Amino acid sequence: MREFEWDTGDLADQGGRTVVVTGASSGVGLEVTKSLVRAGATVIAGVRNVAKMSALIPRLTDGLDGGSSGRVEARPLDVSDLRSIDAFAAELAGDGVALGALVNNAGISASRFALSRDGVELTYATNLVGAAWLAERVLPQLTGPDPRVVLVGSNFSQRTQAMPDLGAVGDPARFRQLAAYRGSKIAAAAYAVDLGERLAAAGSPVRSVIAHPGVAATAMAAQADNVVTKAIAAVVLSRLARPADDAARSVIWSATSRDVVQGVFVGPALRRRDRRLHVVPVRGGAADPAFRARVRDFVQTATGESRVLGQ
Ligand SMILES: NC(=O)c1ccc[n+]([C@@H]2O[C@H](COP(=O)([O-])OP(=O)(O)OC[C@H]3O[C@@H](n4cnc5c(N)ncnc54)[C@H](OP(=O)(O)O)[C@@H]3O)[C@@H](O)[C@H]2O)c1
């Protein structure tokens, strides 16, 4: 649809804007937080380990001049746990926070089958259910300027035609690390499109957009579970991986640009020398209304929420 050069030096002043970034304590999330703060935003870092995040804050704000409004606040949030999400959202509401963006960045690729506290396979609980539930719960707070929900997705959702069998997600015998990660990201992208459509139909100004970092050299790359996957990951990383600050640009643009439109997929090309951002229509499962409906059902079952979400 469109491609263009963009760097964080082009970032407009974010003074007066408050953004929630989940998983802000490493990798892409840390770089997104750094750029937003340096541009004057208040970032609420939703993190599992508040002490770890708090120790990073001086590095993020170091060198900001006294007049800058940029600041970071670390708040506890485990996105694989519905009660933690509810508590996080309730605190934002209690504090009367008006958000400009939610950046649903936290994500995992669990190497073994495990269930979340709510009884959902952990990769899906984190990458899909947690991201979806957090978006639904903070919607009332998305009243700041130019509001949007940004899902940090994966190119898998664009490049994979086969859709995950959501009925098999809870079956330990059918668990495979890569399939669970890929499936959760395809489903999360579908949920993001579904959310955006419901918001648009309800006349909401909140947009829903998917940003992917390309292949990023972060801790996630070390989550491979066996020798073969580790070897494949090493080859892919050596050929394609971008440093985290480069990979974060698509997410930062999506969280801040006035040009963001509903339901697009934003990211770099696979070739790391190509630094353009590409904004393209969603493809694969996210573009399929029947799959989107199945994902909505999955999230509703996982959250015990039967009403139509997002309204
Ligand atoms: N790296 C890539 O090539 C790549 C490609 C496509 C998409 N992505 C996506 O990019 C996003 C960021 O990943 P990354 O590459 O930056 O990896 P990363 O460095 O491992 O960052 C993941 C972040 O998510 C946080 N997190 C994990 N589970 C959480 C939970 N239950 N509650 C709250 N926070 C949680 C982690 O927190 P802790 O610090 O507490 O561990 C960490 O800060 C993910 O959604 C990933 O799927 C990455």
mmCIF file of C-alpha atoms and ligand atoms in Angstrom:
data_model
loop_
_atom_site.group_PDB
_atom_site.id
_atom_site.type_symbol
_atom_site.label_atom_id
_atom_site.label_comp_id
_atom_site.label_asym_id
_atom_site.label_seq_id
_atom_site.Cartn_x
_atom_site.Cartn_y
_atom_site.Cartn_z
ATOM 1 C CA MET A 1 0.000 0.000 0.000
ATOM 2 C CA ARG A 2 2.840 2.416 0.899
ATOM 3 C CA GLU A 3 6.523 2.329 1.832
ATOM 4 C CA PHE A 4 8.731 5.103 3.122
ATOM 5 C CA GLU A 5 11.910 5.941 5.017
ATOM 6 C CA TRP A 6 11.284 6.743 8.671
ATOM 7 C CA ASP A 7 13.530 7.048 11.690
ATOM 8 C CA THR A 8 12.977 7.979 15.313
ATOM 9 C CA GLY A 9 14.599 11.342 14.550
ATOM 10 C CA ASP A 10 11.374 12.092 12.603
ATOM 11 C CA LEU A 11 9.261 11.455 15.695
ATOM 12 C CA ALA A 12 6.931 14.388 16.496
ATOM 13 C CA ASP A 13 6.879 15.881 19.988
ATOM 14 C CA GLN A 14 4.960 13.465 22.247
ATOM 15 C CA GLY A 15 4.584 15.905 25.169
ATOM 16 C CA GLY A 16 1.140 15.468 26.742
ATOM 17 C CA ARG A 17 0.736 11.929 25.427
ATOM 18 C CA THR A 18 0.553 8.889 27.730
ATOM 19 C CA VAL A 19 1.260 5.429 26.336
ATOM 20 C CA VAL A 20 1.107 1.986 27.938
ATOM 21 C CA VAL A 21 3.872 -0.326 26.719
ATOM 22 C CA THR A 22 3.702 -3.945 27.877
ATOM 23 C CA GLY A 23 6.923 -5.945 28.162
ATOM 24 C CA ALA A 24 8.858 -2.666 28.292
ATOM 25 C CA SER A 25 11.768 -4.175 30.207
ATOM 26 C CA SER A 26 13.663 -5.672 27.268
ATOM 27 C CA GLY A 27 14.074 -5.944 23.508
ATOM 28 C CA VAL A 28 11.610 -4.130 21.277
ATOM 29 C CA GLY A 29 9.506 -2.836 24.196
ATOM 30 C CA LEU A 30 12.508 -1.221 25.844
ATOM 31 C CA GLU A 31 13.449 0.567 22.608
ATOM 32 C CA VAL A 32 9.876 1.746 22.054
ATOM 33 C CA THR A 33 9.802 3.097 25.600
ATOM 34 C CA LYS A 34 13.134 4.868 25.180
ATOM 35 C CA SER A 35 12.105 6.661 21.981
ATOM 36 C CA LEU A 36 8.701 7.704 23.303
ATOM 37 C CA VAL A 37 10.178 9.079 26.517
ATOM 38 C CA ARG A 38 12.875 10.966 24.650
ATOM 39 C CA ALA A 39 10.125 12.548 22.541
ATOM 40 C CA GLY A 40 8.398 13.755 25.730
ATOM 41 C CA ALA A 41 5.743 11.062 26.308
ATOM 42 C CA THR A 42 4.774 9.572 29.635
ATOM 43 C CA VAL A 43 5.212 5.815 29.311
ATOM 44 C CA ILE A 44 3.436 3.488 31.699
ATOM 45 C CA ALA A 45 5.536 0.343 31.515
ATOM 46 C CA GLY A 46 3.366 -2.712 32.222
ATOM 47 C CA VAL A 47 5.894 -5.289 33.411
ATOM 48 C CA ARG A 48 6.155 -8.539 35.361
ATOM 49 C CA ASN A 49 9.216 -7.358 37.229
ATOM 50 C CA VAL A 50 8.848 -3.790 38.466
ATOM 51 C CA ALA A 51 12.281 -3.788 40.158
ATOM 52 C CA LYS A 52 13.990 -4.785 36.886
ATOM 53 C CA MET A 53 12.134 -2.014 35.011
ATOM 54 C CA SER A 54 12.773 0.583 37.714
ATOM 55 C CA ALA A 55 16.502 -0.125 37.496
ATOM 56 C CA LEU A 56 16.365 0.646 33.753
ATOM 57 C CA ILE A 57 14.538 3.966 34.046
ATOM 58 C CA PRO A 58 17.587 6.171 34.784
ATOM 59 C CA ARG A 59 19.168 4.887 31.550
ATOM 60 C CA LEU A 60 16.039 5.807 29.607
ATOM 61 C CA THR A 61 15.730 9.305 30.986
ATOM 62 C CA ASP A 62 19.448 10.070 31.251
ATOM 63 C CA GLY A 63 20.388 13.217 29.346
ATOM 64 C CA LEU A 64 16.836 14.524 28.992
ATOM 65 C CA ASP A 65 16.896 18.248 29.583
ATOM 66 C CA GLY A 66 15.046 19.638 32.594
ATOM 67 C CA GLY A 67 12.240 20.980 30.383
ATOM 68 C CA SER A 68 11.367 17.590 28.922
ATOM 69 C CA SER A 69 8.052 16.054 29.936
ATOM 70 C CA GLY A 70 9.354 12.542 29.185
ATOM 71 C CA ARG A 71 8.973 10.072 32.019
ATOM 72 C CA VAL A 72 8.532 6.366 32.714
ATOM 73 C CA GLU A 73 6.416 4.767 35.389
ATOM 74 C CA ALA A 74 6.682 1.024 36.043
ATOM 75 C CA ARG A 75 3.493 -0.766 37.054
ATOM 76 C CA PRO A 76 3.005 -4.492 37.729
ATOM 77 C CA LEU A 77 1.345 -6.422 34.924
ATOM 78 C CA ASP A 78 1.404 -10.096 34.003
ATOM 79 C CA VAL A 79 -0.446 -10.304 30.686
ATOM 80 C CA SER A 80 -0.864 -14.080 31.011
ATOM 81 C CA ASP A 81 -3.034 -13.520 34.087
ATOM 82 C CA LEU A 82 -6.550 -12.027 33.721
ATOM 83 C CA ARG A 83 -6.641 -10.866 37.340
ATOM 84 C CA SER A 84 -3.398 -8.986 36.906
ATOM 85 C CA ILE A 85 -4.807 -7.293 33.784
ATOM 86 C CA ASP A 86 -7.987 -6.371 35.637
ATOM 87 C CA ALA A 87 -5.970 -4.843 38.492
ATOM 88 C CA PHE A 88 -3.735 -2.904 36.080
ATOM 89 C CA ALA A 89 -6.731 -1.528 34.154
ATOM 90 C CA ALA A 90 -8.619 -0.666 37.352
ATOM 91 C CA GLU A 91 -5.614 1.310 38.603
ATOM 92 C CA LEU A 92 -5.421 3.288 35.339
ATOM 93 C CA ALA A 93 -9.141 4.047 35.609
ATOM 94 C CA GLY A 94 -8.808 5.011 39.277
ATOM 95 C CA ASP A 95 -5.997 7.407 38.409
ATOM 96 C CA GLY A 96 -8.059 8.946 35.577
ATOM 97 C CA VAL A 97 -5.316 8.238 33.029
ATOM 98 C CA ALA A 98 -6.156 9.342 29.449
ATOM 99 C CA LEU A 99 -4.157 7.136 27.105
ATOM 100 C CA GLY A 100 -2.992 7.996 23.601
ATOM 101 C CA ALA A 101 -1.943 4.421 22.876
ATOM 102 C CA LEU A 102 -1.720 0.903 24.218
ATOM 103 C CA VAL A 103 1.273 -0.969 22.795
ATOM 104 C CA ASN A 104 0.595 -4.684 23.229
ATOM 105 C CA ASN A 105 4.234 -5.746 22.944
ATOM 106 C CA ALA A 106 4.734 -8.439 25.630
ATOM 107 C CA GLY A 107 5.106 -11.841 24.040
ATOM 108 C CA ILE A 108 6.654 -15.267 24.531
ATOM 109 C CA SER A 109 7.479 -18.435 22.675
ATOM 110 C CA ALA A 110 7.089 -21.059 25.424
ATOM 111 C CA SER A 111 9.392 -24.009 24.873
ATOM 112 C CA ARG A 112 7.196 -26.500 26.773
ATOM 113 C CA PHE A 113 3.470 -27.002 27.222
ATOM 114 C CA ALA A 114 2.266 -25.133 30.290
ATOM 115 C CA LEU A 115 -1.011 -23.607 31.415
ATOM 116 C CA SER A 116 -1.562 -20.054 32.599
ATOM 117 C CA ARG A 117 -3.200 -19.352 35.946
ATOM 118 C CA ASP A 118 -6.502 -19.154 34.025
ATOM 119 C CA GLY A 119 -5.972 -22.578 32.420
ATOM 120 C CA VAL A 120 -4.976 -21.476 28.897
ATOM 121 C CA GLU A 121 -1.826 -22.712 27.111
ATOM 122 C CA LEU A 122 0.782 -20.122 28.094
ATOM 123 C CA THR A 123 1.836 -18.904 24.612
ATOM 124 C CA TYR A 124 -1.798 -18.262 23.646
ATOM 125 C CA ALA A 125 -2.577 -16.868 27.111
ATOM 126 C CA THR A 126 0.187 -14.279 26.720
ATOM 127 C CA ASN A 127 0.245 -13.442 23.009
ATOM 128 C CA LEU A 128 -3.475 -13.642 22.267
ATOM 129 C CA VAL A 129 -5.783 -13.713 25.296
ATOM 130 C CA GLY A 130 -3.749 -11.304 27.434
ATOM 131 C CA ALA A 131 -3.259 -8.801 24.601
ATOM 132 C CA ALA A 132 -6.954 -8.977 23.685
ATOM 133 C CA TRP A 133 -8.201 -8.704 27.260
ATOM 134 C CA LEU A 134 -5.891 -5.811 28.071
ATOM 135 C CA ALA A 135 -7.120 -3.930 24.998
ATOM 136 C CA GLU A 136 -10.735 -4.509 25.971
ATOM 137 C CA ARG A 137 -10.130 -3.481 29.594
ATOM 138 C CA VAL A 138 -8.240 -0.244 28.852
ATOM 139 C CA LEU A 139 -10.545 0.933 26.038
ATOM 140 C CA PRO A 140 -12.374 3.347 28.380
ATOM 141 C CA GLN A 141 -8.979 4.961 29.125
ATOM 142 C CA LEU A 142 -8.082 5.478 25.445
ATOM 143 C CA THR A 143 -9.394 9.044 25.461
ATOM 144 C CA GLY A 144 -6.115 10.877 24.811
ATOM 145 C CA PRO A 145 -5.153 12.514 21.519
ATOM 146 C CA ASP A 146 -5.258 10.292 18.426
ATOM 147 C CA PRO A 147 -5.866 7.037 20.349
ATOM 148 C CA ARG A 148 -4.903 3.602 19.076
ATOM 149 C CA VAL A 149 -4.111 0.029 20.093
ATOM 150 C CA VAL A 150 -0.902 -1.320 18.567
ATOM 151 C CA LEU A 151 -0.369 -5.063 18.519
ATOM 152 C CA VAL A 152 3.248 -6.133 18.089
ATOM 153 C CA GLY A 153 2.615 -8.954 15.667
ATOM 154 C CA SER A 154 4.690 -11.220 13.514
ATOM 155 C CA ASN A 155 5.212 -11.661 9.818
ATOM 156 C CA PHE A 156 3.903 -15.219 10.282
ATOM 157 C CA SER A 157 0.365 -13.821 10.179
ATOM 158 C CA GLN A 158 1.005 -12.340 6.728
ATOM 159 C CA ARG A 159 2.957 -15.213 5.223
ATOM 160 C CA THR A 160 1.048 -18.237 6.541
ATOM 161 C CA GLN A 161 -2.094 -19.306 4.743
ATOM 162 C CA ALA A 162 -2.882 -22.258 7.050
ATOM 163 C CA MET A 163 -4.821 -21.193 10.108
ATOM 164 C CA PRO A 164 -4.213 -22.653 13.560
ATOM 165 C CA ASP A 165 -6.606 -25.251 14.913
ATOM 166 C CA LEU A 166 -7.811 -23.382 17.977
ATOM 167 C CA GLY A 167 -9.580 -26.530 19.218
ATOM 168 C CA ALA A 168 -6.181 -28.213 19.704
ATOM 169 C CA VAL A 169 -4.514 -25.398 21.675
ATOM 170 C CA GLY A 170 -5.133 -27.051 25.053
ATOM 171 C CA ASP A 171 -3.836 -30.481 24.000
ATOM 172 C CA PRO A 172 -0.326 -31.114 25.389
ATOM 173 C CA ALA A 173 0.227 -33.989 22.927
ATOM 174 C CA ARG A 174 -0.159 -31.618 19.985
ATOM 175 C CA PHE A 175 1.995 -28.814 21.391
ATOM 176 C CA ARG A 176 4.940 -27.670 19.252
ATOM 177 C CA GLN A 177 6.831 -24.528 20.207
ATOM 178 C CA LEU A 178 6.981 -22.885 16.783
ATOM 179 C CA ALA A 179 3.409 -23.845 15.857
ATOM 180 C CA ALA A 180 2.101 -22.410 19.137
ATOM 181 C CA TYR A 181 3.985 -19.139 18.629
ATOM 182 C CA ARG A 182 2.963 -18.819 14.980
ATOM 183 C CA GLY A 183 -0.658 -19.752 15.701
ATOM 184 C CA SER A 184 -0.935 -17.327 18.620
ATOM 185 C CA LYS A 185 0.421 -14.483 16.495
ATOM 186 C CA ILE A 186 -1.958 -15.268 13.600
ATOM 187 C CA ALA A 187 -4.861 -15.347 16.052
ATOM 188 C CA ALA A 188 -3.724 -12.139 17.774
ATOM 189 C CA ALA A 189 -3.585 -10.353 14.418
ATOM 190 C CA ALA A 190 -7.105 -11.608 13.653
ATOM 191 C CA TYR A 191 -8.279 -10.300 17.016
ATOM 192 C CA ALA A 192 -6.687 -6.900 16.346
ATOM 193 C CA VAL A 193 -8.575 -6.597 13.048
ATOM 194 C CA ASP A 194 -11.803 -7.766 14.683
ATOM 195 C CA LEU A 195 -11.377 -5.211 17.468
ATOM 196 C CA GLY A 196 -10.744 -2.419 14.951
ATOM 197 C CA GLU A 197 -13.871 -3.319 12.987
ATOM 198 C CA ARG A 198 -16.028 -3.320 16.111
ATOM 199 C CA LEU A 199 -14.579 0.029 17.206
ATOM 200 C CA ALA A 200 -15.155 1.580 13.778
ATOM 201 C CA ALA A 201 -18.720 0.242 13.673
ATOM 202 C CA ALA A 202 -19.360 1.795 17.087
ATOM 203 C CA GLY A 203 -18.023 5.171 15.861
ATOM 204 C CA SER A 204 -15.016 5.036 18.199
ATOM 205 C CA PRO A 205 -11.967 7.177 17.338
ATOM 206 C CA VAL A 206 -9.663 4.367 18.584
ATOM 207 C CA ARG A 207 -7.825 2.582 15.783
ATOM 208 C CA SER A 208 -6.323 -0.884 15.909
ATOM 209 C CA VAL A 209 -3.097 -1.512 14.019
ATOM 210 C CA ILE A 210 -0.552 -4.315 13.810
ATOM 211 C CA ALA A 211 3.178 -3.555 13.742
ATOM 212 C CA HIS A 212 5.860 -6.180 13.287
ATOM 213 C CA PRO A 213 9.550 -5.688 14.048
ATOM 214 C CA GLY A 214 10.924 -7.973 11.323
ATOM 215 C CA VAL A 215 13.490 -10.390 12.719
ATOM 216 C CA ALA A 216 14.922 -8.751 15.833
ATOM 217 C CA ALA A 217 18.040 -9.630 17.798
ATOM 218 C CA THR A 218 16.396 -9.895 21.224
ATOM 219 C CA ALA A 219 16.058 -12.336 24.112
ATOM 220 C CA MET A 220 13.144 -14.011 22.310
ATOM 221 C CA ALA A 221 15.588 -15.562 19.866
ATOM 222 C CA ALA A 222 17.088 -17.541 22.762
ATOM 223 C CA GLN A 223 13.785 -19.283 23.565
ATOM 224 C CA ALA A 224 14.272 -22.110 21.024
ATOM 225 C CA ASP A 225 13.633 -25.473 22.714
ATOM 226 C CA ASN A 226 15.960 -27.935 20.990
ATOM 227 C CA VAL A 227 19.156 -28.281 19.022
ATOM 228 C CA VAL A 228 17.459 -28.195 15.605
ATOM 229 C CA THR A 229 15.318 -25.133 16.359
ATOM 230 C CA LYS A 230 18.321 -23.420 17.938
ATOM 231 C CA ALA A 231 20.400 -24.107 14.805
ATOM 232 C CA ILE A 232 17.663 -22.788 12.489
ATOM 233 C CA ALA A 233 17.215 -19.722 14.700
ATOM 234 C CA ALA A 234 20.972 -19.066 14.619
ATOM 235 C CA VAL A 235 21.051 -19.097 10.794
ATOM 236 C CA VAL A 236 17.926 -16.906 10.478
ATOM 237 C CA LEU A 237 19.286 -14.456 13.031
ATOM 238 C CA SER A 238 22.727 -14.203 11.461
ATOM 239 C CA ARG A 239 21.180 -13.413 8.063
ATOM 240 C CA LEU A 240 18.114 -11.358 8.915
ATOM 241 C CA ALA A 241 18.155 -9.980 12.459
ATOM 242 C CA ARG A 242 18.033 -6.245 13.007
ATOM 243 C CA PRO A 243 19.208 -4.581 16.209
ATOM 244 C CA ALA A 244 16.281 -3.979 18.574
ATOM 245 C CA ASP A 245 16.275 -0.193 18.021
ATOM 246 C CA ASP A 246 15.945 -0.669 14.252
ATOM 247 C CA ALA A 247 13.254 -3.347 14.725
ATOM 248 C CA ALA A 248 11.278 -1.080 17.070
ATOM 249 C CA ARG A 249 10.785 1.681 14.469
ATOM 250 C CA SER A 250 7.605 0.191 12.976
ATOM 251 C CA VAL A 251 6.055 -0.044 16.436
ATOM 252 C CA ILE A 252 7.023 3.525 17.337
ATOM 253 C CA TRP A 253 5.652 4.844 14.043
ATOM 254 C CA SER A 254 2.408 2.911 14.571
ATOM 255 C CA ALA A 255 2.037 4.276 18.104
ATOM 256 C CA THR A 256 2.570 7.895 17.068
ATOM 257 C CA SER A 257 1.913 8.658 13.408
ATOM 258 C CA ARG A 258 -1.183 10.610 12.415
ATOM 259 C CA ASP A 259 -1.213 8.600 9.181
ATOM 260 C CA VAL A 260 -2.094 5.286 10.848
ATOM 261 C CA VAL A 261 -5.296 3.799 9.471
ATOM 262 C CA GLN A 262 -7.471 1.017 10.762
ATOM 263 C CA GLY A 263 -6.444 -2.595 10.274
ATOM 264 C CA VAL A 264 -3.104 -2.265 8.504
ATOM 265 C CA PHE A 265 0.099 -4.256 8.991
ATOM 266 C CA VAL A 266 3.240 -2.146 9.389
ATOM 267 C CA GLY A 267 6.832 -3.318 9.327
ATOM 268 C CA PRO A 268 10.180 -3.560 7.633
ATOM 269 C CA ALA A 269 11.136 -5.846 4.773
ATOM 270 C CA LEU A 270 12.957 -9.071 5.654
ATOM 271 C CA ARG A 271 16.193 -7.754 4.120
ATOM 272 C CA ARG A 272 17.768 -5.820 6.956
ATOM 273 C CA ARG A 273 19.584 -3.377 4.695
ATOM 274 C CA ASP A 274 16.158 -2.137 3.573
ATOM 275 C CA ARG A 275 15.201 0.378 6.251
ATOM 276 C CA ARG A 276 11.873 1.440 4.762
ATOM 277 C CA LEU A 277 8.631 0.821 6.614
ATOM 278 C CA HIS A 278 5.946 -0.946 4.614
ATOM 279 C CA VAL A 279 2.259 -0.393 5.359
ATOM 280 C CA VAL A 280 0.208 -3.168 3.787
ATOM 281 C CA PRO A 281 -3.283 -4.666 4.133
ATOM 282 C CA VAL A 282 -3.591 -7.599 6.546
ATOM 283 C CA ARG A 283 -3.487 -11.036 4.954
ATOM 284 C CA GLY A 284 -3.960 -14.672 6.019
ATOM 285 C CA GLY A 285 -6.167 -15.497 9.000
ATOM 286 C CA ALA A 286 -6.560 -11.832 9.977
ATOM 287 C CA ALA A 287 -8.237 -11.167 6.626
ATOM 288 C CA ASP A 288 -10.690 -14.043 7.028
ATOM 289 C CA PRO A 289 -13.981 -13.065 8.775
ATOM 290 C CA ALA A 290 -14.801 -16.682 9.705
ATOM 291 C CA PHE A 291 -11.412 -17.165 11.406
ATOM 292 C CA ARG A 292 -11.778 -13.801 13.169
ATOM 293 C CA ALA A 293 -15.105 -14.987 14.590
ATOM 294 C CA ARG A 294 -13.479 -18.220 15.827
ATOM 295 C CA VAL A 295 -10.740 -16.210 17.532
ATOM 296 C CA ARG A 296 -13.315 -13.957 19.193
ATOM 297 C CA ASP A 297 -15.093 -17.069 20.506
ATOM 298 C CA PHE A 298 -11.779 -18.465 21.777
ATOM 299 C CA VAL A 299 -11.025 -15.233 23.667
ATOM 300 C CA GLN A 300 -14.543 -15.043 25.054
ATOM 301 C CA THR A 301 -14.298 -18.628 26.323
ATOM 302 C CA ALA A 302 -10.825 -18.054 27.769
ATOM 303 C CA THR A 303 -11.900 -14.904 29.586
ATOM 304 C CA GLY A 304 -15.329 -16.180 30.599
ATOM 305 C CA GLU A 305 -16.726 -13.077 28.913
ATOM 306 C CA SER A 306 -19.895 -13.716 26.921
ATOM 307 C CA ARG A 307 -20.950 -10.211 25.911
ATOM 308 C CA VAL A 308 -19.617 -8.752 22.674
ATOM 309 C CA LEU A 309 -16.258 -7.317 23.602
ATOM 310 C CA GLY A 310 -15.155 -3.803 22.638
ATOM 311 C CA GLN A 311 -18.585 -2.169 22.932
HETATM 312 N N1 LIG B 1 12.384 -10.920 18.108
HETATM 313 C C1 LIG B 1 11.780 -11.119 16.952
HETATM 314 O O1 LIG B 1 12.401 -11.491 15.929
HETATM 315 C C2 LIG B 1 10.302 -10.880 16.829
HETATM 316 C C3 LIG B 1 9.704 -11.056 15.580
HETATM 317 C C4 LIG B 1 8.340 -10.818 15.448
HETATM 318 C C5 LIG B 1 7.612 -10.405 16.541
HETATM 319 N N2 LIG B 1 8.224 -10.249 17.742
HETATM 320 C C6 LIG B 1 7.382 -9.812 18.886
HETATM 321 O O2 LIG B 1 7.959 -8.676 19.492
HETATM 322 C C7 LIG B 1 7.497 -8.590 20.851
HETATM 323 C C8 LIG B 1 8.664 -8.258 21.763
HETATM 324 O O3 LIG B 1 9.566 -9.359 21.748
HETATM 325 P P1 LIG B 1 11.145 -9.173 21.797
HETATM 326 O O4 LIG B 1 11.675 -9.708 20.543
HETATM 327 O O5 LIG B 1 11.489 -7.779 22.207
HETATM 328 O O6 LIG B 1 11.519 -10.238 22.942
HETATM 329 P P2 LIG B 1 11.930 -10.059 24.466
HETATM 330 O O7 LIG B 1 13.163 -9.235 24.589
HETATM 331 O O8 LIG B 1 11.925 -11.448 25.005
HETATM 332 O O9 LIG B 1 10.738 -9.210 25.082
HETATM 333 C C9 LIG B 1 9.525 -9.777 25.475
HETATM 334 C C10 LIG B 1 8.989 -8.934 26.611
HETATM 335 O O10 LIG B 1 7.694 -9.455 26.967
HETATM 336 C C11 LIG B 1 7.652 -9.520 28.376
HETATM 337 N N3 LIG B 1 6.700 -10.533 28.823
HETATM 338 C C12 LIG B 1 6.694 -11.863 28.526
HETATM 339 N N4 LIG B 1 5.669 -12.455 29.138
HETATM 340 C C13 LIG B 1 5.025 -11.499 29.855
HETATM 341 C C14 LIG B 1 3.906 -11.497 30.708
HETATM 342 N N5 LIG B 1 3.225 -12.618 30.981
HETATM 343 N N6 LIG B 1 3.503 -10.329 31.260
HETATM 344 C C15 LIG B 1 4.201 -9.183 31.001
HETATM 345 N N7 LIG B 1 5.287 -9.123 30.215
HETATM 346 C C16 LIG B 1 5.687 -10.270 29.652
HETATM 347 C C17 LIG B 1 9.060 -9.855 28.817
HETATM 348 O O11 LIG B 1 9.209 -9.485 30.166
HETATM 349 P P3 LIG B 1 10.427 -9.954 31.098
HETATM 350 O O12 LIG B 1 11.461 -8.860 30.929
HETATM 351 O O13 LIG B 1 9.815 -10.001 32.452
HETATM 352 O O14 LIG B 1 10.875 -11.306 30.603
HETATM 353 C C18 LIG B 1 9.869 -8.979 27.857
HETATM 354 O O15 LIG B 1 9.993 -7.673 28.373
HETATM 355 C C19 LIG B 1 6.833 -9.931 21.153
HETATM 356 O O16 LIG B 1 5.428 -9.791 21.101
HETATM 357 C C20 LIG B 1 7.310 -10.830 20.018
HETATM 358 O O17 LIG B 1 6.397 -11.864 19.725
HETATM 359 C C21 LIG B 1 9.555 -10.474 17.916
#
